[in-house]
Coordinates of C-alpha atoms and ligand atoms in Angstrom, one line a residue:
M13 CA -19.4 19.7 8.9
S14 CA -17.2 20.5 5.9
A15 CA -16.6 18.0 3.1
Q16 CA -13.0 17.7 4.4
Q17 CA -14.2 17.0 8.0
A18 CA -16.7 14.4 6.6
V19 CA -14.0 12.6 4.8
G20 CA -11.8 12.7 7.9
A21 CA -14.6 11.4 10.1
W22 CA -15.3 8.5 7.8
A23 CA -11.7 7.6 7.4
Q24 CA -11.3 7.6 11.2
A25 CA -14.3 5.3 11.8
Q26 CA -13.1 3.1 8.9
A27 CA -9.6 2.8 10.4
E28 CA -10.9 1.8 13.8
Y29 CA -13.0 -0.9 12.3
G30 CA -10.1 -1.9 10.1
Q31 CA -7.8 -2.4 13.1
R32 CA -10.3 -4.9 14.6
R33 CA -10.6 -6.7 11.3
I34 CA -6.9 -6.9 10.7
L35 CA -6.3 -8.4 14.1
A36 CA -9.2 -10.8 13.6
N37 CA -7.3 -12.0 10.5
V38 CA -4.2 -13.0 12.6
A39 CA -4.4 -16.5 14.2
P40 CA -5.3 -17.9 16.7
F41 CA -8.8 -18.2 15.2
A42 CA -11.7 -19.5 17.2
D43 CA -13.1 -21.4 14.2
D44 CA -9.8 -23.1 13.2
R45 CA -7.8 -24.8 16.0
A46 CA -5.2 -26.0 13.5
A47 CA -4.1 -22.4 12.6
L48 CA -0.7 -21.5 13.9
A49 CA -0.6 -18.4 16.1
G50 CA 0.8 -15.5 14.1
A51 CA -0.5 -16.7 10.8
V52 CA -1.9 -13.6 8.9
C53 CA -4.5 -14.8 6.5
A54 CA -5.0 -12.7 3.4
S55 CA -8.7 -13.0 3.9
P56 CA -11.0 -15.3 5.8
S57 CA -12.6 -16.3 2.5
R58 CA -12.0 -20.1 1.9
A59 CA -13.9 -20.4 -1.4
H60 CA -14.6 -18.2 -4.4
P61 CA -11.9 -17.1 -3.9
D62 CA -9.8 -19.2 -1.5
Y63 CA -7.5 -16.7 0.1
Y64 CA -7.2 -18.5 3.4
Y65 CA -3.4 -18.5 3.2
V66 CA -0.4 -16.6 4.5
W67 CA 1.4 -14.8 1.7
T68 CA 4.8 -13.8 3.0
R69 CA 4.7 -10.4 1.4
D70 CA 1.2 -9.4 2.3
A71 CA 1.7 -10.6 5.9
A72 CA 4.8 -8.5 6.3
L73 CA 3.2 -5.4 5.0
V74 CA 0.2 -5.8 7.2
M75 CA 2.4 -6.5 10.3
G76 CA 4.4 -3.3 9.3
E77 CA 1.1 -1.4 9.7
V78 CA 0.3 -3.1 13.0
L79 CA 3.7 -2.0 14.3
E80 CA 2.7 1.6 13.6
W81 CA -0.2 1.3 16.0
L82 CA 2.2 0.4 18.9
D83 CA 3.4 3.9 19.4
A84 CA -0.1 5.3 19.4
A85 CA -1.4 2.6 21.8
P86 CA -3.5 4.5 24.5
N87 CA -2.5 2.2 27.3
S88 CA -0.3 -0.8 28.2
T89 CA -3.1 -3.3 27.9
R90 CA -3.5 -2.4 24.2
R91 CA 0.3 -2.3 23.7
H92 CA 0.8 -5.7 25.2
A93 CA -2.0 -7.1 23.1
L94 CA -0.3 -5.7 19.9
E95 CA 3.1 -7.0 21.1
Q96 CA 1.6 -10.5 21.5
V97 CA 0.4 -10.4 17.9
L98 CA 3.9 -9.4 16.7
D99 CA 5.6 -12.0 18.9
D100 CA 3.3 -14.6 17.4
Y101 CA 4.2 -13.4 14.0
V102 CA 7.9 -13.8 14.8
A103 CA 7.3 -17.3 15.9
F104 CA 5.3 -18.1 12.8
T105 CA 8.1 -16.7 10.7
R106 CA 10.7 -18.8 12.5
H107 CA 8.5 -21.9 11.9
V108 CA 8.2 -21.4 8.1
Q109 CA 11.9 -20.5 7.9
G110 CA 12.7 -23.8 9.4
L111 CA 10.7 -25.9 6.9
R112 CA 12.7 -28.2 4.7
G113 CA 12.2 -29.0 1.0
L114 CA 10.5 -25.8 -0.1
A115 CA 10.5 -25.4 -3.9
Y116 CA 11.7 -21.8 -3.8
G117 CA 13.2 -21.7 -0.3
L118 CA 12.3 -18.5 1.5
G119 CA 10.9 -17.1 -1.8
E120 CA 7.9 -19.4 -1.4
A121 CA 5.0 -17.1 -2.0
K122 CA 2.5 -18.5 0.5
F123 CA 1.8 -21.0 3.3
H124 CA -1.2 -22.6 4.8
V125 CA -2.4 -21.0 8.0
D126 CA -1.3 -24.1 9.9
G127 CA 2.3 -23.3 8.8
S128 CA 2.6 -26.1 6.2
P129 CA 3.9 -25.3 2.7
F130 CA 1.5 -24.7 -0.1
R131 CA 2.2 -27.2 -2.9
A132 CA 0.7 -26.3 -6.2
S133 CA 2.6 -25.7 -9.4
W134 CA 1.0 -22.4 -10.4
C135 CA 2.2 -20.6 -7.4
N136 CA 5.1 -18.4 -8.5
P137 CA 7.9 -17.5 -6.1
Q138 CA 7.9 -14.0 -4.7
H139 CA 11.5 -13.2 -4.0
D140 CA 10.7 -9.9 -2.4
G141 CA 8.8 -11.5 0.5
P142 CA 11.8 -12.2 2.8
A143 CA 13.2 -8.7 2.2
I144 CA 9.9 -7.0 3.1
R145 CA 9.6 -9.3 6.1
A146 CA 13.1 -8.4 7.2
L147 CA 12.2 -4.7 7.1
T148 CA 9.2 -5.2 9.3
L149 CA 11.0 -7.4 11.7
A150 CA 13.9 -5.0 11.9
R151 CA 11.5 -2.3 13.0
Y152 CA 10.0 -4.6 15.6
A153 CA 13.5 -5.5 16.9
R154 CA 14.1 -1.8 17.4
H155 CA 10.8 -1.5 19.4
L156 CA 11.8 -4.5 21.5
A157 CA 15.2 -3.1 22.2
R158 CA 13.7 0.3 23.3
R159 CA 11.5 -1.6 25.7
A160 CA 14.5 -3.6 26.9
R161 CA 12.9 -6.9 25.7
D162 CA 14.7 -9.9 24.3
T163 CA 15.4 -9.6 20.6
T164 CA 17.0 -12.9 20.0
A165 CA 14.2 -14.6 18.0
T166 CA 13.4 -11.6 16.0
V167 CA 17.1 -11.0 15.0
A168 CA 17.5 -14.6 14.1
A169 CA 14.5 -14.4 11.8
I170 CA 15.9 -11.2 10.2
T171 CA 19.2 -12.9 9.6
R172 CA 17.6 -15.8 7.8
D173 CA 15.6 -13.5 5.5
L174 CA 18.6 -11.3 4.6
D175 CA 20.5 -14.4 3.5
H176 CA 17.9 -15.1 0.9
E177 CA 19.4 -14.5 -2.5
A178 CA 18.4 -11.7 -4.8
R179 CA 16.8 -13.1 -7.9
G180 CA 13.8 -11.1 -9.2
R181 CA 14.0 -8.3 -11.7
R182 CA 10.8 -6.6 -10.8
F183 CA 10.9 -3.0 -9.7
Y184 CA 9.1 -3.8 -6.5
T185 CA 11.4 -6.7 -5.7
L186 CA 14.6 -4.6 -6.3
L187 CA 13.4 -1.7 -4.3
A188 CA 12.4 -4.0 -1.4
Q189 CA 15.7 -5.8 -1.5
H190 CA 17.5 -2.4 -1.8
R191 CA 16.0 -1.3 1.5
A192 CA 16.8 -4.6 3.2
Q193 CA 20.3 -5.0 1.9
R194 CA 23.1 -5.6 4.4
Y195 CA 25.9 -5.0 1.9
A196 CA 26.4 -1.4 0.9
D197 CA 28.0 -2.1 -2.4
A198 CA 25.2 -4.4 -3.5
A199 CA 22.6 -1.8 -2.4
A200 CA 24.4 0.9 -4.4
A201 CA 24.4 -1.3 -7.5
I202 CA 20.7 -2.0 -7.2
A203 CA 19.9 1.6 -6.6
A204 CA 21.9 2.7 -9.6
E205 CA 20.1 0.3 -11.9
M206 CA 16.6 1.0 -10.6
L207 CA 15.2 4.2 -11.9
P208 CA 17.2 4.6 -15.1
R209 CA 16.6 1.0 -16.1
F210 CA 12.9 0.9 -15.3
W211 CA 12.1 4.4 -16.7
D212 CA 10.6 4.1 -20.1
A213 CA 11.1 7.5 -21.8
G214 CA 8.9 6.6 -24.8
R215 CA 6.0 5.7 -22.6
G216 CA 6.7 8.3 -20.0
Y217 CA 6.4 6.1 -16.9
I218 CA 8.3 3.6 -14.8
V219 CA 7.6 0.1 -16.1
A220 CA 7.0 -2.7 -13.7
T221 CA 9.0 -5.5 -15.1
L222 CA 12.2 -5.7 -17.2
D223 CA 12.6 -9.3 -18.2
H224 CA 9.4 -10.6 -19.9
A225 CA 10.2 -14.2 -19.1
G226 CA 7.1 -15.9 -17.8
G227 CA 3.7 -15.1 -16.3
I228 CA 3.2 -11.5 -17.5
G229 CA 2.0 -12.0 -21.1
T230 CA -1.1 -10.0 -20.6
K231 CA 0.6 -6.9 -19.1
R232 CA 1.2 -5.3 -22.4
S233 CA 1.5 -1.7 -21.2
N234 CA 3.8 -2.8 -18.4
L235 CA 2.1 0.0 -16.4
D236 CA 1.3 -1.4 -13.0
V237 CA 0.3 0.1 -9.6
Q238 CA 2.9 -2.0 -7.9
V239 CA 5.5 0.6 -8.9
L240 CA 3.7 3.1 -6.7
L241 CA 3.3 0.5 -4.0
A242 CA 7.0 -0.2 -4.1
V243 CA 7.8 3.5 -3.6
L244 CA 5.3 3.9 -0.8
H245 CA 6.4 0.8 1.0
H246 CA 10.2 1.0 0.5
G247 CA 11.1 4.2 -1.2
A248 CA 13.2 7.0 0.3
D249 CA 11.8 10.5 0.4
H250 CA 13.6 11.6 -2.7
Q251 CA 12.1 8.6 -4.6
L252 CA 8.6 9.5 -3.4
D253 CA 9.1 13.0 -4.9
A254 CA 10.9 11.8 -8.1
P255 CA 9.3 13.3 -11.3
E256 CA 9.3 9.8 -12.8
V257 CA 7.0 8.6 -10.0
A258 CA 4.6 11.5 -10.5
D259 CA 4.6 10.7 -14.2
T260 CA 3.8 7.1 -13.4
V261 CA 0.9 8.0 -11.0
L262 CA -0.5 10.3 -13.7
A263 CA -0.2 7.6 -16.3
L264 CA -2.1 5.2 -14.0
L265 CA -4.9 7.7 -13.4
R266 CA -5.2 8.5 -17.1
A267 CA -5.1 4.8 -18.0
F268 CA -7.8 3.7 -15.5
E269 CA -10.2 6.6 -15.8
P270 CA -11.8 5.4 -19.1
V271 CA -11.5 1.7 -18.3
Y272 CA -14.0 1.6 -15.3
A273 CA -17.6 2.7 -15.8
I274 CA -17.8 3.8 -12.1
N275 CA -15.3 6.5 -12.9
Q276 CA -18.0 8.5 -14.6
V277 CA -19.4 9.3 -11.1
V278 CA -17.5 12.3 -9.9
R279 CA -19.3 13.1 -6.6
T280 CA -20.4 11.0 -3.7
D281 CA -22.1 11.4 -0.3
V282 CA -19.8 11.0 2.7
L283 CA -21.7 11.4 6.1
G284 CA -24.3 13.6 4.5
Q285 CA -21.8 15.8 2.7
S286 CA -21.5 15.9 -1.1
V287 CA -17.8 15.5 -1.9
P288 CA -15.8 15.2 -5.2
I289 CA -14.2 11.8 -5.9
G290 CA -11.2 10.8 -7.9
V291 CA -10.5 7.9 -10.2
A292 CA -10.8 4.4 -9.0
V293 CA -7.6 2.5 -9.7
G294 CA -6.8 -1.1 -10.4
R295 CA -3.6 -3.1 -10.7
Y296 CA -2.8 -2.8 -14.4
P297 CA -5.0 -1.8 -17.4
E298 CA -5.0 -5.2 -19.1
D299 CA -6.0 -7.0 -15.9
V300 CA -8.7 -9.7 -16.4
Y301 CA -8.8 -11.1 -12.8
N302 CA -12.3 -10.4 -11.4
G303 CA -11.5 -11.5 -7.9
D304 CA -12.6 -15.1 -8.4
G305 CA -11.7 -15.9 -12.0
S306 CA -11.0 -14.4 -15.4
S307 CA -13.3 -12.0 -17.2
V308 CA -12.7 -8.3 -16.7
G309 CA -10.4 -6.6 -14.1
N310 CA -11.8 -4.3 -11.5
P311 CA -10.5 -1.4 -9.4
W312 CA -8.8 -2.4 -6.2
S313 CA -9.4 -0.8 -2.8
L314 CA -5.8 -1.0 -1.8
A315 CA -4.6 0.6 -5.1
T316 CA -7.0 3.5 -4.7
S317 CA -5.9 4.0 -1.1
A318 CA -2.3 4.1 -2.3
I319 CA -3.1 7.1 -4.6
A320 CA -4.5 8.9 -1.6
E321 CA -1.5 8.1 0.5
Y322 CA 0.8 9.3 -2.2
H323 CA -0.8 12.8 -2.1
Y324 CA -0.8 13.0 1.7
R325 CA 2.8 12.0 2.0
H326 CA 3.9 14.4 -0.7
A327 CA 2.3 17.2 1.4
L328 CA 4.0 16.0 4.6
Q329 CA 7.3 15.8 2.9
Y330 CA 7.1 19.3 1.5
L331 CA 5.9 20.6 4.9
A332 CA 8.9 19.0 6.6
A333 CA 11.3 20.4 4.0
G334 CA 9.7 23.9 4.2
R335 CA 9.9 24.2 0.4
V336 CA 8.8 22.7 -2.9
H337 CA 11.0 22.6 -5.9
V338 CA 8.3 22.1 -8.5
H339 CA 9.2 19.5 -11.2
A340 CA 7.3 18.8 -14.4
G341 CA 5.7 15.6 -13.0
L342 CA 4.2 17.4 -10.0
A343 CA 3.0 20.3 -12.2
Q344 CA 1.3 18.0 -14.6
L345 CA -0.3 15.9 -11.9
V346 CA -1.7 19.1 -10.2
L347 CA -3.0 20.4 -13.5
W348 CA -4.7 17.1 -14.3
T349 CA -6.3 16.8 -10.9
Q350 CA -7.8 20.3 -11.1
S351 CA -10.6 19.2 -13.3
F352 CA -11.9 17.1 -10.4
H353 CA -12.1 19.6 -7.6
A354 CA -10.3 22.9 -7.9
S355 CA -12.1 26.1 -7.2
D356 CA -11.2 29.3 -9.1
A357 CA -9.3 30.4 -6.1
D358 CA -7.3 27.2 -6.2
A359 CA -6.6 27.7 -9.9
K360 CA -5.1 31.1 -9.3
L361 CA -2.8 29.8 -6.5
L362 CA -1.9 26.7 -8.5
A363 CA -0.8 28.8 -11.5
A364 CA 2.4 29.2 -9.4
V365 CA 3.0 25.4 -9.5
R366 CA 5.1 25.6 -12.7
P367 CA 8.2 23.4 -13.5
G368 CA 11.3 25.0 -12.0
A369 CA 9.4 27.2 -9.5
M370 CA 10.5 27.2 -5.9
L371 CA 7.7 27.6 -3.3
R372 CA 8.7 28.3 0.3
A373 CA 7.0 27.9 3.6
G374 CA 5.3 31.2 4.6
E375 CA 4.2 31.9 1.0
R376 CA 0.5 31.7 0.1
E377 CA 1.3 29.5 -2.9
F378 CA 3.2 27.0 -0.7
R379 CA 0.3 26.7 1.8
G380 CA -2.1 26.6 -1.2
L381 CA -0.3 23.6 -2.7
I382 CA -0.2 21.7 0.6
H383 CA -3.9 22.2 1.1
Y384 CA -4.5 21.2 -2.5
L385 CA -2.5 18.0 -2.0
L386 CA -4.7 17.2 1.1
A387 CA -7.8 17.8 -1.0
S388 CA -6.4 15.7 -3.8
G389 CA -5.7 12.8 -1.5
D390 CA -9.2 13.2 -0.2
L391 CA -10.5 12.6 -3.7
Y392 CA -9.3 9.0 -3.5
M393 CA -10.1 8.6 0.2
A394 CA -13.7 9.6 -0.7
R395 CA -13.6 7.2 -3.7
V396 CA -12.7 4.3 -1.3
S397 CA -15.5 5.5 1.0
R398 CA -18.0 5.3 -1.8
H399 CA -17.3 1.7 -2.5
T400 CA -16.9 0.5 1.1
A401 CA -20.0 -1.0 2.7
N402 CA -21.9 1.1 5.2
D403 CA -20.8 -1.4 7.9
H404 CA -17.2 -0.7 6.9
T405 CA -16.7 -4.1 5.2
M406 CA -14.0 -4.0 2.6
Y407 CA -13.4 -6.3 -0.3
E408 CA -10.4 -6.8 -2.6
Q409 CA -12.1 -5.2 -5.6
W410 CA -15.1 -3.2 -6.6
S411 CA -17.1 -4.1 -9.7
R412 CA -16.1 -1.7 -12.4
Y413 CA -19.8 -1.5 -13.5
T414 CA -21.7 -1.2 -10.2
G415 CA -19.1 -0.3 -7.7
Y416 CA -20.1 -3.1 -5.2
G417 CA -17.5 -5.2 -3.5
R418 CA -15.9 -8.1 -5.5
G419 CA -13.4 -10.8 -4.8
A420 CA -12.2 -11.7 -1.3
I421 CA -14.2 -10.2 1.6
H422 CA -12.3 -8.6 4.5
L423 CA -9.1 -8.6 2.5
T424 CA -6.5 -7.8 5.2
W425 CA -4.5 -5.7 2.9
S426 CA -7.4 -3.5 1.9
Y427 CA -7.8 -2.5 5.6
A428 CA -4.0 -2.1 6.0
A429 CA -3.8 0.2 2.9
H430 CA -6.6 2.4 4.3
S431 CA -5.0 2.5 7.7
S432 CA -1.7 3.6 6.2
A433 CA -3.3 6.4 4.1
H434 CA -5.4 7.5 7.1
R435 CA -2.3 7.7 9.4
R436 CA -0.7 10.1 6.9
R437 CA -3.8 12.1 6.5
T438 CA -4.1 12.5 10.3
A439 CA -0.5 13.6 10.6
L440 CA -1.1 16.2 7.8
V441 CA -4.3 17.5 9.3
Q442 CA -2.5 17.9 12.6
A443 CA 0.5 19.6 11.0
L444 CA -1.8 22.1 9.3
G445 CA -3.8 22.7 12.5
L446 CA -7.1 21.8 10.8
Ligands
NAG11 C1 -7.1 0.6 26.7 O1 -7.4 1.2 25.4 C2 -8.4 0.5 24.6 C3 -8.5 1.2 23.3 O2 -7.6 0.7 22.4 C4 -9.7 0.5 25.4 O3 -10.6 -0.2 24.7 C5 -9.4 -0.1 26.8 O4 -10.6 0.0 27.6 C6 -8.3 0.6 27.5 N1 -8.0 -0.2 28.7 C7 -7.7 0.4 29.9 C8 -7.4 -0.6 31.0 O5 -7.8 1.6 30.1

């Protein structure tokens, strides 16, 4: 087995386990009769930390991943089981949309799993939640329509979410709302203000937040993995390949590399193969949240999976286009990553990846770059593998010193982020005939 096959085999086994875990985190729960069907808990952990809640945004992203499994369902039993989960999620959504007296309306960040509102003052609104949910529900409505099933409840839920007012000024929020916007002129206005306004030429990356009003005093660099997550979750293809996004990914890798001691380890064992590993990535460099309180921040499983996914999707996008117009951001990212895994042969091929160069399908350099992006994504996939327990249990974070799991156990989003990266890797490996 090659290193590449080992990473693939691990990722496949992890994804299968992850699917079971994700579905186990959606009510009904055997140990909690009060939970409303369709409630997606962030984690079954009810203390240190207590994550036993439904965050609107997380739940929508996780359900978006579950939707992706529908088309790949091997038989109708499986498909019906998944549809039942999604139908429950629609019903849960309709329930919380009908609640009265919410402090932030539909922007309420989270709910109890029994469907009641969470009432504590520290919980900030998340105005991107309804937009993200609308996107997931719109995809489910299309699935239902294709299957000639009733879409009334799903469409009603979407309509409620889209009526929720735009308020935030975060890059993530704007991009999510942009995708969900019903009104073309508003969408154009948001798109026009996005990249130019959030691009910080002095720092050389896209900043996460524009208005520094409230709650972000410790994010001095304003460099945050949520920019990458926004592009992965809601960006169009041209945004995924924007030079500014590549610069931001490189800025994240450079910022986190020296921050976490575990990044000094550069190889790991995956199913008996020694493979190179990339940088473990957290939320933002100044983070002090340790998963259960404040001390030092740690790398996050979902953030590192996102870096893997970014590389795989780049390769898929270039394959689909049949060409790569190399921009400075891509060239720099490739150059920087070379120190982690490139062979001399790679280095020769990659010399062609210069700003302004055009690589076309059929050329050795084009194929070389695609394979290199697969191997680059695998650096981060293997990093996730290193810090995931042998029984496939994932946590929210990994200790920056020891690499062992920290924070919420079985974090639903950790499994979903891995599943999403693995799906892209599988598509890429198939496209390359590997
Ligand atoms: C349907 O597929 C699942 C795998 O997702 C499998 O476990 C199950 O046995 C299959 N059921 C039938 C009836 O073939």
